[in-house]
mmCIF file with all atom_site columns, C-alpha atoms in Angstrom:
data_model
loop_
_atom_site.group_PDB
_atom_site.id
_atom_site.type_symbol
_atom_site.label_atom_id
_atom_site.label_alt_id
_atom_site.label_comp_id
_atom_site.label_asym_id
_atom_site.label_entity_id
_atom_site.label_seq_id
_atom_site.pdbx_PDB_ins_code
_atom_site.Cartn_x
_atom_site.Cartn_y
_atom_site.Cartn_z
_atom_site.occupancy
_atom_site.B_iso_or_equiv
_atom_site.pdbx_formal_charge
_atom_site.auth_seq_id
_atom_site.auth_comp_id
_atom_site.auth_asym_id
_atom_site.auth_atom_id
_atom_site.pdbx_PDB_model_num
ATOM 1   C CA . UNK Y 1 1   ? 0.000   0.000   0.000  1.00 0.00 ? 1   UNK Y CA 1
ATOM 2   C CA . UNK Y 1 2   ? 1.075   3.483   -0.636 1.00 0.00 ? 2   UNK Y CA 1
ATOM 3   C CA . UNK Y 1 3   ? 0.766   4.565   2.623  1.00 0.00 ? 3   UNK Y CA 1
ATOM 4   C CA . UNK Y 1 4   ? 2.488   2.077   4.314  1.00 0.00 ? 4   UNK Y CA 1
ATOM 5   C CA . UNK Y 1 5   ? -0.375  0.399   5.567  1.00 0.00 ? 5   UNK Y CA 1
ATOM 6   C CA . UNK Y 1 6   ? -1.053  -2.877  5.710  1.00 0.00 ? 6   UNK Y CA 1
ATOM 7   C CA . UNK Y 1 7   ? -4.025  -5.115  3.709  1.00 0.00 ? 7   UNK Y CA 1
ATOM 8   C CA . UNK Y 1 8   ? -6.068  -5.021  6.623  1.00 0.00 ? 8   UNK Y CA 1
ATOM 9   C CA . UNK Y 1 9   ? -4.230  -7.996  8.291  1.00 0.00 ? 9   UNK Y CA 1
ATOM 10  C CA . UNK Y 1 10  ? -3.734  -8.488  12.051 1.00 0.00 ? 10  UNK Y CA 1
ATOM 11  C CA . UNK Y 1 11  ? -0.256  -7.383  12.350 1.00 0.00 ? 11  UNK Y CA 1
ATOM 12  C CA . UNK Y 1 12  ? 2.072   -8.354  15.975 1.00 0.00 ? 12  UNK Y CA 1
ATOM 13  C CA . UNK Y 1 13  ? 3.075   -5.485  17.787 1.00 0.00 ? 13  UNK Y CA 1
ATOM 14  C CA . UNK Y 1 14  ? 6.649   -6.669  17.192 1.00 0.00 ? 14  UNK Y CA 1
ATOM 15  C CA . UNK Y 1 15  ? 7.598   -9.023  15.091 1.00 0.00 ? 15  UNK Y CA 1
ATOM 16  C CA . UNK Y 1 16  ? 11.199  -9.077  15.891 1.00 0.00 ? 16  UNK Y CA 1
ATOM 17  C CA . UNK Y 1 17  ? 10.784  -9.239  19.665 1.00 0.00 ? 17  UNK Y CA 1
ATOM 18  C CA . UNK Y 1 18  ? 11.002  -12.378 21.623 1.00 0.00 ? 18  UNK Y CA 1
ATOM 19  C CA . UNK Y 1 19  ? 8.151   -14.157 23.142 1.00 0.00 ? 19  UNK Y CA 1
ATOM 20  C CA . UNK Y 1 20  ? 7.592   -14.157 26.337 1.00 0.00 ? 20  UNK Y CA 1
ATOM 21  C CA . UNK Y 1 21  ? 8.820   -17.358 28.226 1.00 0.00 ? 21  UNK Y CA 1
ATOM 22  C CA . UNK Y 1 22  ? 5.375   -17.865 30.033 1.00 0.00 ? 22  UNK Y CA 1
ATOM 23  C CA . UNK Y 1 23  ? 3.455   -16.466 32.004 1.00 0.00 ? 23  UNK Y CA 1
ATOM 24  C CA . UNK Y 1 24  ? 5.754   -16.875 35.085 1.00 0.00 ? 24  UNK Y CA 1
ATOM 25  C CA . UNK Y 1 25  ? 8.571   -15.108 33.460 1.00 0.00 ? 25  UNK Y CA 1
ATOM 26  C CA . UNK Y 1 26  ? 6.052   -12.396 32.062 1.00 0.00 ? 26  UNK Y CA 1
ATOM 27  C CA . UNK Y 1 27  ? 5.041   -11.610 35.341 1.00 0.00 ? 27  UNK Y CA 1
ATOM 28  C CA . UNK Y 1 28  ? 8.775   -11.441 36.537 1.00 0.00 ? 28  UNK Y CA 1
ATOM 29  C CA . UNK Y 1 29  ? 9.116   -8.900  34.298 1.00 0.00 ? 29  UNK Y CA 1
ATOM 30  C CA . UNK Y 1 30  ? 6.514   -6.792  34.828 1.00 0.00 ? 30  UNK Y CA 1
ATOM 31  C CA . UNK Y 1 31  ? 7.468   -6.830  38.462 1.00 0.00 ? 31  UNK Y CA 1
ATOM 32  C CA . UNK Y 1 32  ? 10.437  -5.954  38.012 1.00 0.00 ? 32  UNK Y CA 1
ATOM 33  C CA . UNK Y 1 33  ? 9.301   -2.657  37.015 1.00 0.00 ? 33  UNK Y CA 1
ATOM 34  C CA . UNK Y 1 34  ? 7.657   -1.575  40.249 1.00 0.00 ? 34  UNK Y CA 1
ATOM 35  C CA . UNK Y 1 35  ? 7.909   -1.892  43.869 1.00 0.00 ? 35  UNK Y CA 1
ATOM 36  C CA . UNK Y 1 36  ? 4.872   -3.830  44.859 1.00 0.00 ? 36  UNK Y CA 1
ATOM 37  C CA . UNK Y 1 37  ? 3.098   -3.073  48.281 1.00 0.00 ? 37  UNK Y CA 1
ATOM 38  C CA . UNK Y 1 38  ? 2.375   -5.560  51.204 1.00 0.00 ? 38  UNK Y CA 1
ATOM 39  C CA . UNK Y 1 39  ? -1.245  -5.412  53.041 1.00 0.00 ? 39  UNK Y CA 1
ATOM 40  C CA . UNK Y 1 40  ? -0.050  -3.936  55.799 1.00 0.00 ? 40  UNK Y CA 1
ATOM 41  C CA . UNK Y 1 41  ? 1.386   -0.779  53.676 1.00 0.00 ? 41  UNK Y CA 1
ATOM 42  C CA . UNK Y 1 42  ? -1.104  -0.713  51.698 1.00 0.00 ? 42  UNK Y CA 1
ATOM 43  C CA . UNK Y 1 43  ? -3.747  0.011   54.563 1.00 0.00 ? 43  UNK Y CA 1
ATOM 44  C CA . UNK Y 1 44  ? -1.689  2.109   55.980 1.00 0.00 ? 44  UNK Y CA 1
ATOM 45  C CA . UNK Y 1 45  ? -1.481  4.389   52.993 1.00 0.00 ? 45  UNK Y CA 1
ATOM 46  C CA . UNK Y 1 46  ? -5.033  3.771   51.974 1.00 0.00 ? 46  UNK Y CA 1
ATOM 47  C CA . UNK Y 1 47  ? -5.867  5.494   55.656 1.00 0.00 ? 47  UNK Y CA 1
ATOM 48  C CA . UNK Y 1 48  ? -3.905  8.366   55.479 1.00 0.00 ? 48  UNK Y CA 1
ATOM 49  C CA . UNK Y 1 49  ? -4.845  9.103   51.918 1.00 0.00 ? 49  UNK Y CA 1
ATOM 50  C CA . UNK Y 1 50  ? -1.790  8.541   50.153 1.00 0.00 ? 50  UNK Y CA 1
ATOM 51  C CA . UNK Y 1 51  ? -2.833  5.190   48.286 1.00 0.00 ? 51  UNK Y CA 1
ATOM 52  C CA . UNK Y 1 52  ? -6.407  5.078   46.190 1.00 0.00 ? 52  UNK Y CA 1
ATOM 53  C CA . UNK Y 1 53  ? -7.645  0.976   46.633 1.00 0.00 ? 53  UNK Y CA 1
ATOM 54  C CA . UNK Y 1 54  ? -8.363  -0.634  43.523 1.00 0.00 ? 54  UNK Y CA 1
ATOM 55  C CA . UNK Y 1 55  ? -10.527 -4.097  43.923 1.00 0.00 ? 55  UNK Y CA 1
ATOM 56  C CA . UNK Y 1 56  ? -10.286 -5.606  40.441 1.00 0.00 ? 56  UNK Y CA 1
ATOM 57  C CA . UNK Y 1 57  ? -12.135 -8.883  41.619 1.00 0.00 ? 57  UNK Y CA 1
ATOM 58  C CA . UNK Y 1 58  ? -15.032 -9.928  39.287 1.00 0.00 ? 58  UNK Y CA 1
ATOM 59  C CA . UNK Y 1 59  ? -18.186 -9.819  41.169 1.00 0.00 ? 59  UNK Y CA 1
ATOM 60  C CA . UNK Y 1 60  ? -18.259 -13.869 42.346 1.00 0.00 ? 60  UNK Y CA 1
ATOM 61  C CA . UNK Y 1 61  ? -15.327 -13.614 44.409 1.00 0.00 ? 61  UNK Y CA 1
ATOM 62  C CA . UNK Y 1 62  ? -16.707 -10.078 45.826 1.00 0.00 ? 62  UNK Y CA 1
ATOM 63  C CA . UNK Y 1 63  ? -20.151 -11.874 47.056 1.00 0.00 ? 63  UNK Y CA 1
ATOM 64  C CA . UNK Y 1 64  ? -18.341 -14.942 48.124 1.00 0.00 ? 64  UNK Y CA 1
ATOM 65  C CA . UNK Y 1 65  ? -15.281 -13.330 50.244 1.00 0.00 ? 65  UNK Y CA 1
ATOM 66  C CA . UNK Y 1 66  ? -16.201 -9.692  51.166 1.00 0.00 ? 66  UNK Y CA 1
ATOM 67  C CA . UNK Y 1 67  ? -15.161 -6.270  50.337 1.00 0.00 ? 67  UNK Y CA 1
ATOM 68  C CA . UNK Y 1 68  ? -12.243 -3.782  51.324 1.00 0.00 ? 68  UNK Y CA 1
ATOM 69  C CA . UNK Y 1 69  ? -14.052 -0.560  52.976 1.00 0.00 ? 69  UNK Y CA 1
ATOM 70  C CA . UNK Y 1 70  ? -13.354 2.296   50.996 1.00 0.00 ? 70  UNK Y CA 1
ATOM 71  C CA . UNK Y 1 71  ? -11.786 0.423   47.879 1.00 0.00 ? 71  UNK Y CA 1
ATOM 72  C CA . UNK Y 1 72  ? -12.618 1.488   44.594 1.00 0.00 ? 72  UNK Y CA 1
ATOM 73  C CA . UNK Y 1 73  ? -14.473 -1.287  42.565 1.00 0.00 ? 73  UNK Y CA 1
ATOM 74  C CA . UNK Y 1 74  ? -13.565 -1.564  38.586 1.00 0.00 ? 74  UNK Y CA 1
ATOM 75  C CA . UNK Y 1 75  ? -13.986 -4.313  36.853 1.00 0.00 ? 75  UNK Y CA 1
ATOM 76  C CA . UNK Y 1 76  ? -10.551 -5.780  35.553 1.00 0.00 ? 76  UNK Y CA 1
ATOM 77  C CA . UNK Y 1 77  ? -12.304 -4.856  32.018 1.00 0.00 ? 77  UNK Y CA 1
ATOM 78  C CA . UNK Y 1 78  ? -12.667 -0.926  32.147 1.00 0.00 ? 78  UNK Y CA 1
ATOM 79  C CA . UNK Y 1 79  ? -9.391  -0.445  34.626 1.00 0.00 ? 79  UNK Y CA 1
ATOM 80  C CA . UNK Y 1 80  ? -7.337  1.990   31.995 1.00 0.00 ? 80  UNK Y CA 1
ATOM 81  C CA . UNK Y 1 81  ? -10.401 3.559   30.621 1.00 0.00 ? 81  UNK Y CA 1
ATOM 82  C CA . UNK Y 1 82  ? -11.899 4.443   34.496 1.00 0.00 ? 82  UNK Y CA 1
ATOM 83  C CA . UNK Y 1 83  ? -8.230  5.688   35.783 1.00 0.00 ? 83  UNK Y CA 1
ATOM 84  C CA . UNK Y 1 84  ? -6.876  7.641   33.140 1.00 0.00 ? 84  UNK Y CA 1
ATOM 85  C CA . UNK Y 1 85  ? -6.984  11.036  34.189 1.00 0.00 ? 85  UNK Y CA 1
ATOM 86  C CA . UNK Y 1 86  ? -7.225  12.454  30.818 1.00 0.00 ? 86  UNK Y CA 1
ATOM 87  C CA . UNK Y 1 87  ? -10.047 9.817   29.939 1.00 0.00 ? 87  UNK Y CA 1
ATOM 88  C CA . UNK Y 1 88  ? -13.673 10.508  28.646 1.00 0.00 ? 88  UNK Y CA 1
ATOM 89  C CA . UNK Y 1 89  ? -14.645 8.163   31.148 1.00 0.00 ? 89  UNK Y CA 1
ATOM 90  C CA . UNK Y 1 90  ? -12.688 8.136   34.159 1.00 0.00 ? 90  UNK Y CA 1
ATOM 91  C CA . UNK Y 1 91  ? -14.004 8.216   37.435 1.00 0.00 ? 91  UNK Y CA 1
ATOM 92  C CA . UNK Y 1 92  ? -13.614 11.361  39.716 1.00 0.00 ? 92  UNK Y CA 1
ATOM 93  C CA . UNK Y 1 93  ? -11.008 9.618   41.607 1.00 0.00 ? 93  UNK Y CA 1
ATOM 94  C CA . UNK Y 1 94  ? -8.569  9.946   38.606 1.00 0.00 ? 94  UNK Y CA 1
ATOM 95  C CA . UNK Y 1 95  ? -7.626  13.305  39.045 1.00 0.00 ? 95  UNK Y CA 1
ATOM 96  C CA . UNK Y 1 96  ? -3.584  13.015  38.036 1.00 0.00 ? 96  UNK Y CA 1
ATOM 97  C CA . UNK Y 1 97  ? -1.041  10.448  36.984 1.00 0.00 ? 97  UNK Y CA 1
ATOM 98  C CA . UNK Y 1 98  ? 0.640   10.824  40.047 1.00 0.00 ? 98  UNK Y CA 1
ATOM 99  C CA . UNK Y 1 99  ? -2.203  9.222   42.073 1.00 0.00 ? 99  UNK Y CA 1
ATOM 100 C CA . UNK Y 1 100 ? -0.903  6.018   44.178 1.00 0.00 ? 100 UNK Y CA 1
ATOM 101 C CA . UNK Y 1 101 ? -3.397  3.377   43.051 1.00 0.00 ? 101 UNK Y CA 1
ATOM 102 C CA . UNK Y 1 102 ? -2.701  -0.376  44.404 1.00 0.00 ? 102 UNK Y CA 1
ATOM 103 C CA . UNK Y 1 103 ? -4.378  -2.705  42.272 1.00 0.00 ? 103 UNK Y CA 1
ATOM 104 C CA . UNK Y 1 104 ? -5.809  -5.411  44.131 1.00 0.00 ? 104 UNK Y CA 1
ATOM 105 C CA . UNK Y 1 105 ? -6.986  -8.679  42.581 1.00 0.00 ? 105 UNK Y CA 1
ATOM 106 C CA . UNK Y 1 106 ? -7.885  -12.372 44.383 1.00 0.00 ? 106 UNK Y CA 1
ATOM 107 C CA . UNK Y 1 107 ? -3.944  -13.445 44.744 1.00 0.00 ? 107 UNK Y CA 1
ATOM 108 C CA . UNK Y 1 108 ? -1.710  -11.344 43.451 1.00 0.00 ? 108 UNK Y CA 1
ATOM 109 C CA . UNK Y 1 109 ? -1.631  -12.170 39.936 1.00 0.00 ? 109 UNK Y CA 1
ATOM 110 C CA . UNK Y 1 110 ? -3.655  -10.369 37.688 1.00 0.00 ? 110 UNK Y CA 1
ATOM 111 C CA . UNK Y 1 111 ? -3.160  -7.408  39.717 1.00 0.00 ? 111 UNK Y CA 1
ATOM 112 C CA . UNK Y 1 112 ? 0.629   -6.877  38.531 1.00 0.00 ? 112 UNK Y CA 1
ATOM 113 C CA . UNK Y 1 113 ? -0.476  -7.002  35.045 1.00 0.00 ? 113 UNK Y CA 1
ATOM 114 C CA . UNK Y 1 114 ? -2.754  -4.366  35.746 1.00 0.00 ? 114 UNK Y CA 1
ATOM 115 C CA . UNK Y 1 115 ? -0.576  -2.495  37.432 1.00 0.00 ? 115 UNK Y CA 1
ATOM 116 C CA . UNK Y 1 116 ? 1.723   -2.704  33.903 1.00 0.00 ? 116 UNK Y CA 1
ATOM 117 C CA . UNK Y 1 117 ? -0.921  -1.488  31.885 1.00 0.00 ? 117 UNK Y CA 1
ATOM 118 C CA . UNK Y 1 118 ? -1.636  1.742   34.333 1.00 0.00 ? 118 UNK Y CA 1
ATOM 119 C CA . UNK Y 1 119 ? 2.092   2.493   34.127 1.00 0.00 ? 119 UNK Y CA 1
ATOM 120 C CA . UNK Y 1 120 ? 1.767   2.453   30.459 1.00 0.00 ? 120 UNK Y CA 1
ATOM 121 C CA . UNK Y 1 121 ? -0.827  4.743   30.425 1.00 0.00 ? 121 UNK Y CA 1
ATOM 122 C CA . UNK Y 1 122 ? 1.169   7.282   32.299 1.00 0.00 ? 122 UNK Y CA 1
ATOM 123 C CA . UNK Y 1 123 ? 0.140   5.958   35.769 1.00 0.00 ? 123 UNK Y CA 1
ATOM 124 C CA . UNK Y 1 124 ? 3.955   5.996   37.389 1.00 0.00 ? 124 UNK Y CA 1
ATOM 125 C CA . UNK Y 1 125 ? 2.706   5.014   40.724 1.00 0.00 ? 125 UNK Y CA 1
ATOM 126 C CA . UNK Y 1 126 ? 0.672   2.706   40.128 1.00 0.00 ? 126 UNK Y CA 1
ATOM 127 C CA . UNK Y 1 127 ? 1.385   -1.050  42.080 1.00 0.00 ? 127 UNK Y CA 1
ATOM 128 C CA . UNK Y 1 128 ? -0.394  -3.901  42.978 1.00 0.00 ? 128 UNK Y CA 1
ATOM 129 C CA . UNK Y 1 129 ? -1.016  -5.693  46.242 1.00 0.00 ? 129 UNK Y CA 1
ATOM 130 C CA . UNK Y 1 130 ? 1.193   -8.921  47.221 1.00 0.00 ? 130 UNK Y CA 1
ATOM 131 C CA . UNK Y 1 131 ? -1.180  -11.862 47.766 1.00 0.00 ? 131 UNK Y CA 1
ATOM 132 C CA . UNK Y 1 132 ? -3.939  -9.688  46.807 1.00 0.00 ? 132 UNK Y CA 1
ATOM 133 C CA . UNK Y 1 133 ? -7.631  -9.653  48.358 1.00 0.00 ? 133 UNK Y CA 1
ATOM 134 C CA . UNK Y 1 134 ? -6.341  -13.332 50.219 1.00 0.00 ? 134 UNK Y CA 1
ATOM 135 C CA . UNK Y 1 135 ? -3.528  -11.690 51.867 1.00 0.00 ? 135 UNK Y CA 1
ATOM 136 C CA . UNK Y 1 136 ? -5.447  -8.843  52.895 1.00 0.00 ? 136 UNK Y CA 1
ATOM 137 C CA . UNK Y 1 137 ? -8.020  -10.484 54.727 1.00 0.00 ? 137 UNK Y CA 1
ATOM 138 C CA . UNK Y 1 138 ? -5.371  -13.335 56.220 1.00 0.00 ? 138 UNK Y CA 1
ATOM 139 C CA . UNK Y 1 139 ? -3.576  -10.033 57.405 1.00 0.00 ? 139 UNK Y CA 1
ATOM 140 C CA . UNK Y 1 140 ? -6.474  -9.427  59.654 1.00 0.00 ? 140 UNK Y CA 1
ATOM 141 C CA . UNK Y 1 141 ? -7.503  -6.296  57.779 1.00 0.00 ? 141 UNK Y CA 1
ATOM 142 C CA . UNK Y 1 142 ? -10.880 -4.879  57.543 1.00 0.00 ? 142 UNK Y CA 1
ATOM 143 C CA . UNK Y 1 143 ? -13.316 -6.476  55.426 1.00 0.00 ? 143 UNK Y CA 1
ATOM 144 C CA . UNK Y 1 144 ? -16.754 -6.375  54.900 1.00 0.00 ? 144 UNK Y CA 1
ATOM 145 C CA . UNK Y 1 145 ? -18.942 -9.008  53.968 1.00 0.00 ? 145 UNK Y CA 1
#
């Protein structure tokens, strides 16, 4: 094509870089980018206003185990669209890309991933919980249910 399109084809984002060597490895990596916070921490900064919560849980796990008082829910789904501050539809809680959001999932997992995607997005202090939504409430933290 003249413009240096392409025919319409699914192209990979990079073709000449290597593929991740699972998913253990990929998370490695990704958390090797950020300091990740422990419950404790995270409560603590949640309580004196320096962290914004962010319970990424899908809705089953919610019901079954309880929530964290005063976290944000956002489904996993709409994360980067409802925290980016310059978004059409963020929530009033994104207010600047240097807002501390921990991401906060069942265990830990999907969480750091998250937490990747909000620092691509601009979100520099963005982190995820260690353990996640488990550790919290095995930490003796406040839950509601």
């Amino acid at each position: 094509m003249a413009d240096g399109g392409t025919d319409g084809a699914v192209q990979p984002v990079s073709a000449d870089r290597e593929p991740a060597g699972g998913i253990d490895e990929l998370l490695e990596r990704v958390r090797a980018g950020y300091e990740r916070v422990e419950p404790q921490e995270a409560y603590s900064a949640a309580s004196a206003g320096a962290a914004l919560l962010v319970d990424i849980r899908y809705a089953a796990l919610r019901e079954r185990d309880g929530l964290i008082p005063g976290a944000l829910v956002v489904e996993r789904n709409e994360l980067e669209w409802r925290l980016d501050p310059r978004g059409s539809h963020r929530l009033p809680e994104a207010t600047s890309h240097d807002l501390r959001v921990v991401v906060i999932c069942n265990e830990g997992y999907a969480s750091s991933l998250a937490a990747e995607s909000l620092h691509r997005l601009g979100l520099h202090r963005a982190t995820d919980l260690v353990g996640g939504f488990q550790a919290w409430r095995s930490a003796g933290l406040p839950v509601v249910v």
